[in-house]
């Protein structure tokens, strides 16, 4: 991953902030810590495709780290189109150090089917397709 220029960083959009809050909605110490980082987090474009993945940068002086995780994906939710088709997953990464690093949209279907706002397309826990 290349260096992201400072000019690319901006405050979280409402869609990204709400998406992160929903994906990180479990009531665990780690999820609470990651949610507490959101007001201190900025975003930058994550890829050139239309999926909307974003890099995240937390002001580490303003926010405490989350407890260590066993894997880089610290939370995820399925994404479903208004038609009911499951499009993929919204994955939240924290690569190390306990700080948010990326919101990735891993899409199995055509990204053109993705509509905004993204948070409205997240599948509540326990409502995913069988085997997902």
Coordinates of N, CA and C in Angstrom, one line a residue:
X1 N 0.8 -1.2 0.0 CA 0.0 0.0 0.0 C 0.9 1.2 0.0
X2 N 0.6 2.2 -0.9 CA 1.4 3.4 -1.0 C 1.1 4.4 0.1
X3 N 1.9 5.4 0.2 CA 1.7 6.5 1.2 C 0.6 7.3 0.7
X4 N -0.3 7.7 1.6 CA -1.4 8.5 1.3 C -1.1 9.9 1.6
X5 N -1.2 10.8 0.6 CA -0.8 12.2 0.8 C -1.8 12.8 1.8
X6 N -1.2 13.8 2.6 CA -2.0 14.4 3.6 C -3.2 15.1 3.1
X7 N -3.1 15.7 1.8 CA -4.3 16.4 1.3 C -5.5 15.4 1.0
X8 N -5.2 14.1 0.9 CA -6.3 13.2 0.7 C -7.2 12.9 1.9
X9 N -6.7 13.2 3.1 CA -7.4 12.9 4.3 C -8.5 13.9 4.6
X10 N -9.6 13.4 5.0 CA -10.8 14.3 5.3 C -11.6 13.7 6.4
X11 N -12.5 14.5 7.0 CA -13.3 13.9 8.1 C -14.2 12.8 7.5
X12 N -14.6 11.9 8.4 CA -15.5 10.8 7.9 C -16.8 11.4 7.4
X13 N -17.2 10.8 6.2 CA -18.5 11.2 5.7 C -19.6 10.6 6.6
X14 N -20.8 11.1 6.5 CA -21.8 10.6 7.4 C -22.1 9.1 7.1
X15 N -22.0 8.8 5.8 CA -22.2 7.4 5.4 C -21.2 6.5 6.0
X16 N -19.9 6.8 5.9 CA -18.8 6.0 6.4 C -18.9 6.0 7.9
X17 N -19.2 7.1 8.6 CA -19.3 7.1 10.1 C -20.4 6.2 10.5
X18 N -21.6 6.2 9.9 CA -22.7 5.4 10.3 C -22.5 3.9 10.0
X19 N -21.8 3.7 8.9 CA -21.5 2.3 8.5 C -20.5 1.7 9.5
X20 N -19.5 2.5 9.9 CA -18.5 2.0 10.9 C -19.2 1.7 12.2
X21 N -20.1 2.7 12.6 CA -20.8 2.5 13.9 C -21.6 1.2 13.9
X22 N -22.3 0.9 12.8 CA -23.1 -0.3 12.7 C -22.3 -1.5 12.7
X23 N -21.2 -1.5 11.9 CA -20.4 -2.7 11.8 C -19.7 -3.0 13.1
X24 N -19.4 -1.9 13.9 CA -18.7 -2.1 15.2 C -19.7 -2.0 16.3
X25 N -21.0 -2.5 16.1 CA -22.0 -2.3 17.2 C -22.0 -3.3 18.3
X26 N -21.2 -4.4 18.2 CA -21.2 -5.4 19.2 C -20.8 -4.7 20.5
X27 N -21.3 -5.3 21.6 CA -21.0 -4.7 23.0 C -19.8 -5.5 23.6
X28 N -18.6 -5.2 23.0 CA -17.4 -5.8 23.6 C -16.5 -4.6 23.9
X29 N -15.5 -4.9 24.7 CA -14.5 -3.9 25.0 C -13.8 -3.4 23.8
X30 N -13.5 -4.3 22.8 CA -12.8 -3.8 21.6 C -13.7 -3.0 20.7
X31 N -14.9 -3.4 20.5 CA -15.8 -2.6 19.7 C -16.2 -1.3 20.3
X32 N -16.3 -1.2 21.6 CA -16.5 0.1 22.3 C -15.3 1.0 22.1
X33 N -14.1 0.4 22.2 CA -12.9 1.2 22.0 C -12.8 1.8 20.5
X34 N -13.1 0.9 19.6 CA -13.1 1.3 18.2 C -14.2 2.4 17.9
X35 N -15.4 2.2 18.5 CA -16.4 3.3 18.3 C -16.0 4.6 18.9
X36 N -15.2 4.5 20.0 CA -14.8 5.8 20.7 C -13.7 6.5 19.8
X37 N -13.1 5.7 18.9 CA -12.1 6.3 18.0 C -12.7 7.1 16.8
X38 N -14.0 6.8 16.5 CA -14.6 7.4 15.4 C -14.6 9.0 15.3
X39 N -14.8 9.7 16.4 CA -14.7 11.1 16.3 C -13.3 11.7 16.0
X40 N -12.3 10.8 16.2 CA -10.9 11.2 16.0 C -10.3 10.5 14.7
X41 N -11.2 10.1 13.8 CA -10.8 9.3 12.6 C -11.0 10.1 11.4
X42 N -10.1 10.0 10.5 CA -10.2 10.6 9.1 C -10.2 9.5 8.1
X43 N -10.6 9.9 6.9 CA -10.7 8.9 5.8 C -10.0 9.4 4.6
X44 N -9.5 8.5 3.7 CA -9.0 8.8 2.4 C -9.4 7.6 1.5
X45 N -9.5 7.9 0.2 CA -9.9 6.9 -0.8 C -9.1 5.6 -0.6
X46 N -9.7 4.5 -0.7 CA -9.0 3.2 -0.5 C -8.7 2.5 -1.8
X47 N -9.4 2.8 -2.9 CA -9.1 2.1 -4.2 C -9.7 3.0 -5.3
X48 N -9.4 2.6 -6.5 CA -10.0 3.4 -7.6 C -11.3 2.8 -8.2
X49 N -11.7 1.6 -7.6 CA -13.0 1.1 -8.1 C -14.1 1.8 -7.4
X50 N -15.4 1.6 -7.9 CA -16.5 2.3 -7.3 C -17.1 1.7 -6.0
X51 N -16.4 0.8 -5.4 CA -16.9 0.1 -4.2 C -17.0 1.0 -3.0
X52 N -16.1 2.0 -2.9 CA -16.2 2.9 -1.8 C -15.3 2.5 -0.6
X53 N -14.4 1.6 -0.7 CA -13.5 1.3 0.4 C -12.7 2.5 0.7
X54 N -12.4 2.7 2.0 CA -11.6 3.8 2.5 C -10.5 3.4 3.5
X55 N -9.4 4.1 3.4 CA -8.4 4.0 4.4 C -8.8 4.9 5.6
X56 N -8.4 4.5 6.8 CA -8.8 5.2 8.0 C -7.5 5.6 8.8
X57 N -7.5 6.8 9.4 CA -6.4 7.3 10.2 C -7.0 7.9 11.5
X58 N -6.5 7.3 12.6 CA -7.0 7.8 13.9 C -5.9 8.7 14.5
X59 N -6.3 9.8 15.1 CA -5.4 10.6 15.9 C -5.1 9.9 17.2
X60 N -4.0 9.2 17.3 CA -3.6 8.4 18.4 C -3.3 9.2 19.7
X61 N -3.2 10.5 19.6 CA -3.0 11.3 20.8 C -4.4 11.6 21.4
X62 N -5.5 11.5 20.6 CA -6.8 11.8 21.1 C -7.6 10.6 21.4
X63 N -7.2 9.4 21.0 CA -8.0 8.2 21.2 C -7.2 7.1 21.7
X64 N -7.7 6.3 22.6 CA -7.0 5.1 23.1 C -7.1 4.0 22.2
X65 N -6.1 3.1 22.2 CA -6.2 1.9 21.3 C -7.2 0.9 21.9
X66 N -7.7 0.1 21.0 CA -8.6 -1.1 21.4 C -7.7 -2.2 21.9
X67 N -8.2 -3.1 22.6 CA -7.4 -4.3 23.1 C -6.9 -5.0 21.8
X68 N -5.8 -5.7 22.0 CA -5.2 -6.5 20.8 C -6.2 -7.5 20.3
X69 N -6.1 -7.6 18.9 CA -7.0 -8.5 18.2 C -6.2 -9.7 17.7
X70 N -6.8 -10.9 17.5 CA -6.1 -12.0 17.0 C -6.0 -12.0 15.5
X71 N -6.8 -11.1 14.8 CA -6.7 -11.1 13.3 C -7.0 -9.6 12.9
X72 N -6.6 -9.3 11.7 CA -6.8 -7.9 11.3 C -8.2 -7.4 11.0
X73 N -9.1 -8.4 10.7 CA -10.5 -8.0 10.5 C -11.2 -8.0 11.9
X74 N -11.6 -6.8 12.4 CA -12.1 -6.8 13.7 C -13.6 -6.8 13.8
X75 N -14.3 -6.6 12.6 CA -15.7 -6.6 12.5 C -16.1 -6.7 11.1
X76 N -17.3 -7.2 10.8 CA -17.9 -7.3 9.5 C -19.4 -7.4 9.5
X77 N -20.0 -7.0 8.4 CA -21.4 -7.2 8.2 C -21.7 -7.5 6.7
X78 N -22.7 -8.2 6.4 CA -23.1 -8.5 5.1 C -23.7 -7.2 4.5
X79 N -23.6 -7.1 3.2 CA -24.2 -5.9 2.5 C -25.2 -6.5 1.5
X80 N -26.4 -6.0 1.5 CA -27.5 -6.5 0.6 C -28.1 -5.4 -0.2
X81 N -28.3 -5.6 -1.5 CA -29.0 -4.6 -2.3 C -30.5 -4.5 -2.0
X82 N -31.1 -3.4 -2.3 CA -32.6 -3.3 -2.1 C -33.4 -4.4 -2.7
X83 N -32.8 -5.1 -3.7 CA -33.5 -6.2 -4.4 C -33.5 -7.5 -3.5
X84 N -32.6 -7.5 -2.5 CA -32.4 -8.6 -1.7 C -31.2 -9.4 -2.0
X85 N -30.5 -9.1 -3.1 CA -29.3 -9.8 -3.5 C -28.2 -9.5 -2.5
X86 N -27.5 -10.5 -2.0 CA -26.3 -10.2 -1.1 C -25.1 -9.8 -2.0
X87 N -24.6 -8.6 -1.8 CA -23.5 -8.0 -2.6 C -22.1 -8.4 -2.1
X88 N -22.0 -8.6 -0.8 CA -20.7 -8.8 -0.3 C -20.6 -8.5 1.2
X89 N -19.5 -8.0 1.6 CA -19.3 -7.7 3.1 C -18.6 -6.4 3.2
X90 N -19.0 -5.7 4.3 CA -18.2 -4.6 4.8 C -17.3 -5.0 5.9
X91 N -16.0 -4.9 5.7 CA -15.0 -5.4 6.7 C -14.3 -4.2 7.3
X92 N -14.1 -4.2 8.6 CA -13.3 -3.2 9.3 C -12.0 -3.9 9.7
X93 N -10.9 -3.2 9.3 CA -9.5 -3.7 9.6 C -8.9 -2.8 10.6
X94 N -8.1 -3.5 11.5 CA -7.2 -2.8 12.4 C -5.9 -3.6 12.3
X95 N -4.9 -3.2 11.5 CA -3.8 -4.0 11.2 C -2.8 -4.2 12.4
X96 N -2.9 -3.4 13.3 CA -2.0 -3.5 14.5 C -2.0 -2.2 15.3
X97 N -1.8 -2.4 16.6 CA -1.7 -1.2 17.4 C -3.1 -0.8 18.0
X98 N -4.2 -1.5 17.6 CA -5.5 -1.2 18.2 C -6.2 0.0 17.6
X99 N -5.8 0.4 16.4 CA -6.4 1.6 15.8 C -7.1 1.2 14.5
X100 N -8.2 1.8 14.2 CA -8.9 1.6 12.9 C -8.0 1.9 11.7
X101 N -8.0 1.1 10.7 CA -7.1 1.2 9.6 C -7.8 1.3 8.2
X102 N -8.9 0.5 8.1 CA -9.6 0.4 6.8 C -11.0 -0.1 6.9
X103 N -11.9 0.5 6.1 CA -13.2 0.0 5.8 C -13.2 -0.5 4.4
X104 N -13.2 -1.8 4.2 CA -13.2 -2.4 2.9 C -14.5 -3.0 2.5
X105 N -15.0 -2.8 1.3 CA -16.2 -3.4 0.8 C -15.7 -4.5 -0.1
X106 N -15.8 -5.7 0.3 CA -15.5 -6.9 -0.4 C -16.7 -7.4 -1.2
X107 N -16.9 -7.0 -2.4 CA -18.1 -7.2 -3.2 C -18.0 -8.5 -4.0
X108 N -19.0 -9.3 -4.0 CA -19.1 -10.5 -4.8 C -19.8 -10.3 -6.0
X109 N -20.6 -9.2 -6.1 CA -21.4 -8.9 -7.2 C -21.0 -7.6 -7.8
X110 N -21.6 -7.1 -8.9 CA -21.3 -5.9 -9.6 C -21.4 -4.7 -8.7
X111 N -20.3 -3.9 -8.5 CA -20.3 -2.7 -7.7 C -21.4 -1.7 -8.1
X112 N -21.8 -1.8 -9.3 CA -22.9 -0.8 -9.7 C -24.2 -1.1 -9.0
X113 N -24.3 -2.3 -8.4 CA -25.6 -2.6 -7.6 C -25.5 -2.0 -6.2
X114 N -24.4 -1.5 -5.8 CA -24.2 -0.9 -4.5 C -24.9 0.5 -4.5
X115 N -25.8 0.8 -3.6 CA -26.4 2.1 -3.5 C -26.0 2.8 -2.2
X116 N -26.2 4.1 -2.2 CA -25.9 4.9 -1.0 C -27.2 5.3 -0.4
X117 N -27.2 5.5 0.9 CA -26.2 5.3 1.8 C -25.9 3.8 2.1
X118 N -24.6 3.5 2.3 CA -24.2 2.1 2.5 C -24.8 1.6 3.8
X119 N -24.8 2.4 4.8 CA -25.2 1.8 6.1 C -26.7 1.3 6.0
X120 N -27.5 1.7 5.1 CA -28.8 1.2 5.0 C -28.9 -0.2 4.3
X121 N -27.7 -0.6 3.7 CA -27.7 -1.9 3.1 C -27.0 -2.9 3.9
X122 N -26.6 -2.6 5.1 CA -26.0 -3.6 6.0 C -27.0 -4.5 6.6
X123 N -26.7 -5.8 6.6 CA -27.6 -6.8 7.1 C -27.4 -6.9 8.6
X124 N -28.5 -6.8 9.4 CA -28.4 -7.0 10.8 C -27.8 -8.3 11.2
X125 N -27.1 -8.4 12.3 CA -26.5 -9.7 12.8 C -27.6 -10.7 12.8
X126 N -27.3 -11.9 12.3 CA -28.2 -13.0 12.4 C -29.2 -13.1 11.2
X127 N -29.1 -12.1 10.3 CA -30.1 -12.1 9.2 C -29.4 -12.4 7.9
X128 N -28.2 -13.0 7.9 CA -27.5 -13.3 6.6 C -28.0 -14.6 6.0
X129 N -27.6 -14.8 4.8 CA -28.0 -16.0 4.1 C -27.4 -17.3 4.8
X130 N -28.0 -18.4 4.6 CA -27.4 -19.6 5.2 C -26.0 -19.9 4.6
X131 N -25.1 -20.2 5.5 CA -23.8 -20.5 5.1 C -22.9 -19.2 5.0
X132 N -23.4 -18.0 5.2 CA -22.6 -16.8 5.1 C -21.9 -16.5 6.4

